[in-house]
Each structure stands twice: as C-alpha cells, then as structure tokens.
C-alpha cells in the first residue's frame, strides 16, 4: 500500500500491529496493576493492536503480581461478545485460533509454564452466537524469555507472557527489543520516575497506570513497523 501511494505522492496513514510491553515497577499498587493489565491484555479477547502483549514485572513483586493476575484471569467470564457481562468472546477465525495455540505450544516446548488457561474450549452453551468453537481460555505463561515466539511475535489473542526484571535499565532495554513500536505502559506510584521511563520507550503511545485506554481525538499511531503517521483529529494537524 505504501509503495502504491508513493508512486503518486499520495498522503498516507498506516496503523499496523504491535508487540506492546508493560513495565510493572516494585512501587506500584499490585492489585490495581493486575486488574488494569487484565483489561489491557485481554480487552476484546486480546485481539487489539495495542493490547498489552508482554508484561515485565520487577522481581521483588513478581510472585505477588503473578498470583493476583492469574486469580483475575481465572474469574474471567467467557461468552457471546454482544451479551452483557461477557468479558471474553471468541477469536475472530479458526486461523487465529490455530496461531494462538501454536504460540502456546512453542512456549511449552521451550520450558514455559502455563499457570492458567492454555487450551481451546467450545465456549459456554445456551447463548446464541457464543458456542462457535473458537474460544481460547485466558492464558498466562511464565518461565519464558526473548527468543520464544510468544514473546517476540504479536499473539493477537488471550495469551500473555509475564517475565521478571531486576532494574529499570533492564526493563527499558527489553521493552524496546522489538521491531514494533505501537504502545507501552508503566505501572508505578512514582509519577516522575514513570514519566522518565515513558520518555525512553520507543512507542507511539505510552500510558502510565493504565493500558489501552484512549482520549477522544488524541493522536494515535506507531513507529518502526507499527505504522506511519497519526490518527485522530489532533494527529492530523
């Protein structure tokens, strides 16, 4: 598309995919971070370009965060996406379901542990449109790292890896180790430090203590292989 537009010097806006990191610092409110990242990672069943797809947690609070995050995922309500109360609907296609399953199996082969989910399900019966067979349980994987497909690729589904880090420098380096650059988030009670880290992340949008939340008309778009230009009224000016 970009090549075709370039031949005629046409203006172009590209909004592409991402492999969006979240950094959870030791000074954050763990329960709020777990709830916020459940929504940020599993919104629309993870089928969102800017969903949280890699979570890095400071090692001192890693176990506490993982416990809270897994507990929240296990309470998720699956069903028809158009029904009130449903938190996760089906995947968009059989192709996407297979992709998610392949990523999880690859992680398992490389030593990853699935703490919840980890498999397809027909979905809850009785609600028209819900029993499609394209459901995948909300899945959290640990003991994985860069070099695993689940960490390196955009999963676009209800699966997220959670990894630990020692210090801010390591977290920033690992968060930026991607060919994408759509969005990211920082979770911290120290807003000055959070903003300092945010300015070092290579992403078009960086949230603090939230993820995948938008302000009407605010510019949105990515860098690197995540897109070109900015959408939104303010982004067009």
CSV table of C-alpha atoms in Angstrom, one decimal:
chain,number,residue,atom,x,y,z
A,1,UNK,CA,0.0,0.0,0.0
A,2,UNK,CA,2.8,2.4,0.9
A,3,UNK,CA,4.6,1.7,-2.3
A,4,UNK,CA,1.5,2.2,-4.4
A,5,UNK,CA,0.8,5.6,-2.7
A,6,UNK,CA,4.4,6.7,-3.1
A,7,UNK,CA,4.2,6.4,-6.9
A,8,UNK,CA,1.5,9.1,-6.9
A,9,UNK,CA,2.9,11.1,-4.0
A,10,UNK,CA,-0.4,10.4,-2.1
A,11,UNK,CA,-0.7,11.2,1.6
A,12,UNK,CA,-0.7,8.0,3.7
A,13,UNK,CA,-1.6,6.9,7.2
A,14,UNK,CA,-0.7,3.3,8.3
A,15,UNK,CA,-1.9,1.9,11.6
A,16,UNK,CA,-0.3,-1.6,11.9
A,17,UNK,CA,0.3,-4.2,14.6
A,18,UNK,CA,2.4,-4.1,17.8
A,19,UNK,CA,4.1,-6.2,20.4
A,20,UNK,CA,3.2,-3.9,23.3
A,21,UNK,CA,5.2,-4.1,26.6
A,22,UNK,CA,4.0,-3.2,30.1
A,23,UNK,CA,6.5,-2.5,32.8
A,24,UNK,CA,5.3,-3.1,36.4
A,25,UNK,CA,7.6,-1.4,38.9
A,26,UNK,CA,8.0,-2.5,42.6
A,27,UNK,CA,6.4,0.7,43.9
A,28,UNK,CA,3.1,0.1,42.1
A,29,UNK,CA,-0.2,-0.8,43.6
A,30,UNK,CA,-0.1,-4.5,42.7
A,31,UNK,CA,-3.8,-5.2,42.8
A,32,UNK,CA,-4.6,-2.2,40.6
A,33,UNK,CA,-1.9,-3.2,38.2
A,34,UNK,CA,-3.2,-6.7,38.0
A,35,UNK,CA,-6.7,-5.5,37.3
A,36,UNK,CA,-5.6,-2.8,34.9
A,37,UNK,CA,-3.4,-5.2,32.9
A,38,UNK,CA,-6.1,-7.9,32.8
A,39,UNK,CA,-8.2,-5.4,31.0
A,40,UNK,CA,-5.3,-4.1,28.9
A,41,UNK,CA,-4.2,-7.5,27.8
A,42,UNK,CA,-7.5,-9.3,27.4
A,43,UNK,CA,-9.7,-6.5,26.1
A,44,UNK,CA,-11.5,-7.8,23.0
A,45,UNK,CA,-10.0,-11.2,23.8
A,46,UNK,CA,-6.5,-9.8,23.2
A,47,UNK,CA,-7.5,-9.0,19.6
A,48,UNK,CA,-6.4,-5.4,19.8
A,49,UNK,CA,-3.4,-3.9,18.1
A,50,UNK,CA,-2.3,-2.0,21.3
A,51,UNK,CA,-3.2,-4.7,23.8
A,52,UNK,CA,-0.5,-5.5,26.4
A,53,UNK,CA,1.4,-8.4,24.9
A,54,UNK,CA,4.5,-8.6,27.1
A,55,UNK,CA,4.5,-7.9,30.8
A,56,UNK,CA,7.7,-7.2,32.7
A,57,UNK,CA,7.5,-7.2,36.5
A,58,UNK,CA,10.2,-6.1,39.0
A,59,UNK,CA,11.5,-9.3,40.6
A,60,UNK,CA,10.7,-8.2,44.2
A,61,UNK,CA,6.9,-8.2,43.5
A,62,UNK,CA,6.9,-10.7,40.7
A,63,UNK,CA,5.3,-13.6,42.6
A,64,UNK,CA,2.7,-11.3,44.2
A,65,UNK,CA,1.7,-9.8,40.9
A,66,UNK,CA,1.5,-13.1,39.1
A,67,UNK,CA,-0.7,-14.5,41.8
A,68,UNK,CA,-3.1,-11.6,41.6
A,69,UNK,CA,-3.0,-11.6,37.7
A,70,UNK,CA,-3.7,-15.3,37.5
A,71,UNK,CA,-6.6,-15.1,40.0
A,72,UNK,CA,-8.2,-12.3,37.9
A,73,UNK,CA,-7.8,-14.3,34.7
A,74,UNK,CA,-9.5,-17.3,36.3
A,75,UNK,CA,-12.5,-15.2,37.1
A,76,UNK,CA,-13.0,-14.0,33.5
A,77,UNK,CA,-16.5,-14.5,32.1
A,78,UNK,CA,-16.5,-16.1,28.6
A,79,UNK,CA,-19.5,-15.9,26.3
A,80,UNK,CA,-21.2,-14.0,23.4
A,81,UNK,CA,-19.3,-10.8,23.0
A,82,UNK,CA,-22.6,-8.9,22.5
A,83,UNK,CA,-24.0,-10.1,25.8
A,84,UNK,CA,-23.9,-8.0,28.9
A,85,UNK,CA,-21.4,-9.3,31.4
A,86,UNK,CA,-19.2,-11.1,28.9
A,87,UNK,CA,-15.5,-10.3,29.3
A,88,UNK,CA,-14.0,-12.5,26.6
A,89,UNK,CA,-15.7,-13.6,23.4
A,90,UNK,CA,-14.5,-16.0,20.7
A,91,UNK,CA,-11.5,-15.5,18.5
A,92,UNK,CA,-12.2,-14.0,15.0
A,93,UNK,CA,-11.3,-17.0,13.0
A,94,UNK,CA,-10.1,-20.6,13.0
A,95,UNK,CA,-6.8,-19.3,11.6
A,96,UNK,CA,-6.3,-17.0,14.5
A,97,UNK,CA,-7.2,-19.8,17.0
A,98,UNK,CA,-4.5,-22.0,15.4
A,99,UNK,CA,-2.0,-19.2,15.6
A,100,UNK,CA,-2.6,-18.7,19.4
A,101,UNK,CA,-2.4,-22.5,20.0
A,102,UNK,CA,0.9,-22.7,18.1
A,103,UNK,CA,2.4,-19.9,20.2
A,104,UNK,CA,1.5,-21.6,23.5
A,105,UNK,CA,2.8,-25.0,22.4
A,106,UNK,CA,6.0,-23.4,21.2
A,107,UNK,CA,6.4,-21.7,24.7
A,108,UNK,CA,5.7,-25.1,26.4
A,109,UNK,CA,8.4,-26.8,24.3
A,110,UNK,CA,10.9,-24.2,25.3
A,111,UNK,CA,10.2,-24.6,29.1
A,112,UNK,CA,7.3,-22.2,29.6
A,113,UNK,CA,4.8,-22.9,32.3
A,114,UNK,CA,1.1,-22.2,31.7
A,115,UNK,CA,-0.4,-21.0,35.0
A,116,UNK,CA,-4.0,-20.7,33.8
A,117,UNK,CA,-5.9,-21.5,30.6
A,118,UNK,CA,-3.7,-23.0,27.9
A,119,UNK,CA,-6.4,-24.6,25.8
A,120,UNK,CA,-9.3,-24.1,23.4
A,121,UNK,CA,-12.9,-24.5,24.6
A,122,UNK,CA,-16.2,-24.7,22.7
A,123,UNK,CA,-17.5,-21.8,24.8
A,124,UNK,CA,-20.5,-21.6,27.1
A,125,UNK,CA,-23.6,-23.2,25.6
A,126,UNK,CA,-27.1,-21.6,25.6
A,127,UNK,CA,-26.2,-18.1,24.4
A,128,UNK,CA,-26.8,-17.7,20.6
A,129,UNK,CA,-23.6,-16.9,18.9
A,130,UNK,CA,-21.3,-18.0,21.7
A,131,UNK,CA,-20.8,-21.7,21.0
A,132,UNK,CA,-18.7,-21.2,18.0
A,133,UNK,CA,-15.8,-23.4,18.9
A,134,UNK,CA,-13.3,-20.5,18.6
A,135,UNK,CA,-12.8,-19.8,22.2
A,136,UNK,CA,-9.4,-20.0,23.9
A,137,UNK,CA,-9.2,-19.7,27.7
A,138,UNK,CA,-7.4,-16.6,29.1
A,139,UNK,CA,-3.8,-17.8,29.4
A,140,UNK,CA,-0.8,-16.6,31.4
A,141,UNK,CA,2.6,-18.1,30.7
A,142,UNK,CA,5.8,-17.7,32.8
A,143,UNK,CA,9.4,-19.0,32.5
A,144,UNK,CA,9.7,-17.7,29.0
A,145,UNK,CA,12.0,-15.0,27.6
A,146,UNK,CA,13.0,-13.3,24.4
A,147,UNK,CA,13.7,-15.8,21.7
A,148,UNK,CA,10.3,-17.5,22.3
A,149,UNK,CA,7.7,-16.8,19.7
A,150,UNK,CA,5.1,-15.9,22.3
A,151,UNK,CA,7.4,-13.1,23.5
A,152,UNK,CA,8.8,-12.0,20.1
A,153,UNK,CA,5.6,-12.1,18.0
A,154,UNK,CA,2.2,-10.4,18.2
A,155,UNK,CA,-0.1,-13.1,19.5
A,156,UNK,CA,-3.4,-11.2,18.9
A,157,UNK,CA,-5.3,-13.4,21.3
A,158,UNK,CA,-6.0,-14.1,25.0
A,159,UNK,CA,-2.4,-15.2,25.9
A,160,UNK,CA,0.2,-13.1,27.6
A,161,UNK,CA,3.7,-13.9,28.9
A,162,UNK,CA,4.8,-12.5,32.3
A,163,UNK,CA,8.6,-12.1,32.9
A,164,UNK,CA,10.7,-10.6,35.7
A,165,UNK,CA,13.4,-8.0,35.6
A,166,UNK,CA,16.0,-6.6,38.0
A,167,UNK,CA,16.1,-2.8,37.4
A,168,UNK,CA,14.6,-0.1,35.3
A,169,UNK,CA,17.5,-0.2,32.8
A,170,UNK,CA,16.9,-3.9,32.0
A,171,UNK,CA,13.2,-3.3,31.8
A,172,UNK,CA,13.6,-0.5,29.2
A,173,UNK,CA,16.1,-2.4,27.2
A,174,UNK,CA,13.9,-5.5,27.0
A,175,UNK,CA,10.7,-3.5,26.3
A,176,UNK,CA,12.4,-1.8,23.4
A,177,UNK,CA,13.8,-5.0,21.9
A,178,UNK,CA,11.2,-5.3,19.2
A,179,UNK,CA,10.8,-4.3,15.6
A,180,UNK,CA,7.4,-2.8,16.5
A,181,UNK,CA,6.6,0.4,18.4
A,182,UNK,CA,2.9,0.9,18.8
A,183,UNK,CA,2.2,1.4,22.5
A,184,UNK,CA,3.5,0.6,26.0
A,185,UNK,CA,2.6,1.2,29.7
A,186,UNK,CA,4.3,1.9,33.0
A,187,UNK,CA,2.8,1.0,36.4
A,188,UNK,CA,4.2,2.9,39.3
A,189,UNK,CA,3.2,5.2,42.2
A,190,UNK,CA,6.3,7.4,41.4
A,191,UNK,CA,4.9,9.5,38.6
A,192,UNK,CA,8.2,11.4,38.0
A,193,UNK,CA,10.0,8.1,37.5
A,194,UNK,CA,7.2,6.7,35.4
A,195,UNK,CA,7.3,9.6,33.1
A,196,UNK,CA,11.1,9.4,32.9
A,197,UNK,CA,10.9,5.8,31.8
A,198,UNK,CA,8.0,6.5,29.4
A,199,UNK,CA,10.2,9.0,27.6
A,200,UNK,CA,12.8,6.3,27.0
A,201,UNK,CA,10.3,3.8,25.5
A,202,UNK,CA,10.2,3.5,21.7
A,203,UNK,CA,6.5,3.6,21.2
A,204,UNK,CA,3.9,5.9,19.7
A,205,UNK,CA,1.7,5.9,22.8
A,206,UNK,CA,2.8,5.3,26.4
A,207,UNK,CA,0.3,5.1,29.3
A,208,UNK,CA,1.0,5.4,33.0
A,209,UNK,CA,-1.1,3.2,35.3
A,210,UNK,CA,-3.4,2.2,32.5
A,211,UNK,CA,-3.2,0.4,29.2
A,212,UNK,CA,-5.2,0.5,26.0
A,213,UNK,CA,-7.3,3.5,27.2
A,214,UNK,CA,-7.9,6.4,24.9
A,215,UNK,CA,-8.8,10.1,25.0
A,216,UNK,CA,-11.1,11.3,22.3
A,217,UNK,CA,-9.3,12.9,19.3
A,218,UNK,CA,-5.9,12.3,20.8
A,219,UNK,CA,-3.1,11.4,18.3
A,220,UNK,CA,-2.6,7.6,17.9
A,221,UNK,CA,-0.1,5.7,15.8
A,222,UNK,CA,3.1,3.8,15.9
A,223,UNK,CA,6.7,3.9,14.9
A,224,UNK,CA,9.0,1.4,13.2
A,225,UNK,CA,6.9,-1.5,11.8
A,226,UNK,CA,3.8,-0.4,13.8
A,227,UNK,CA,2.8,2.3,11.4
A,228,UNK,CA,3.3,5.7,9.8
A,229,UNK,CA,1.6,9.0,10.8
A,230,UNK,CA,-1.0,9.7,13.5
A,231,UNK,CA,-4.8,9.2,13.5
A,232,UNK,CA,-7.2,11.4,15.5
A,233,UNK,CA,-8.2,15.0,14.9
A,234,UNK,CA,-5.2,16.3,16.8
A,235,UNK,CA,-2.9,13.9,15.0
A,236,UNK,CA,-3.9,15.3,11.6
A,237,UNK,CA,-3.0,18.9,12.5
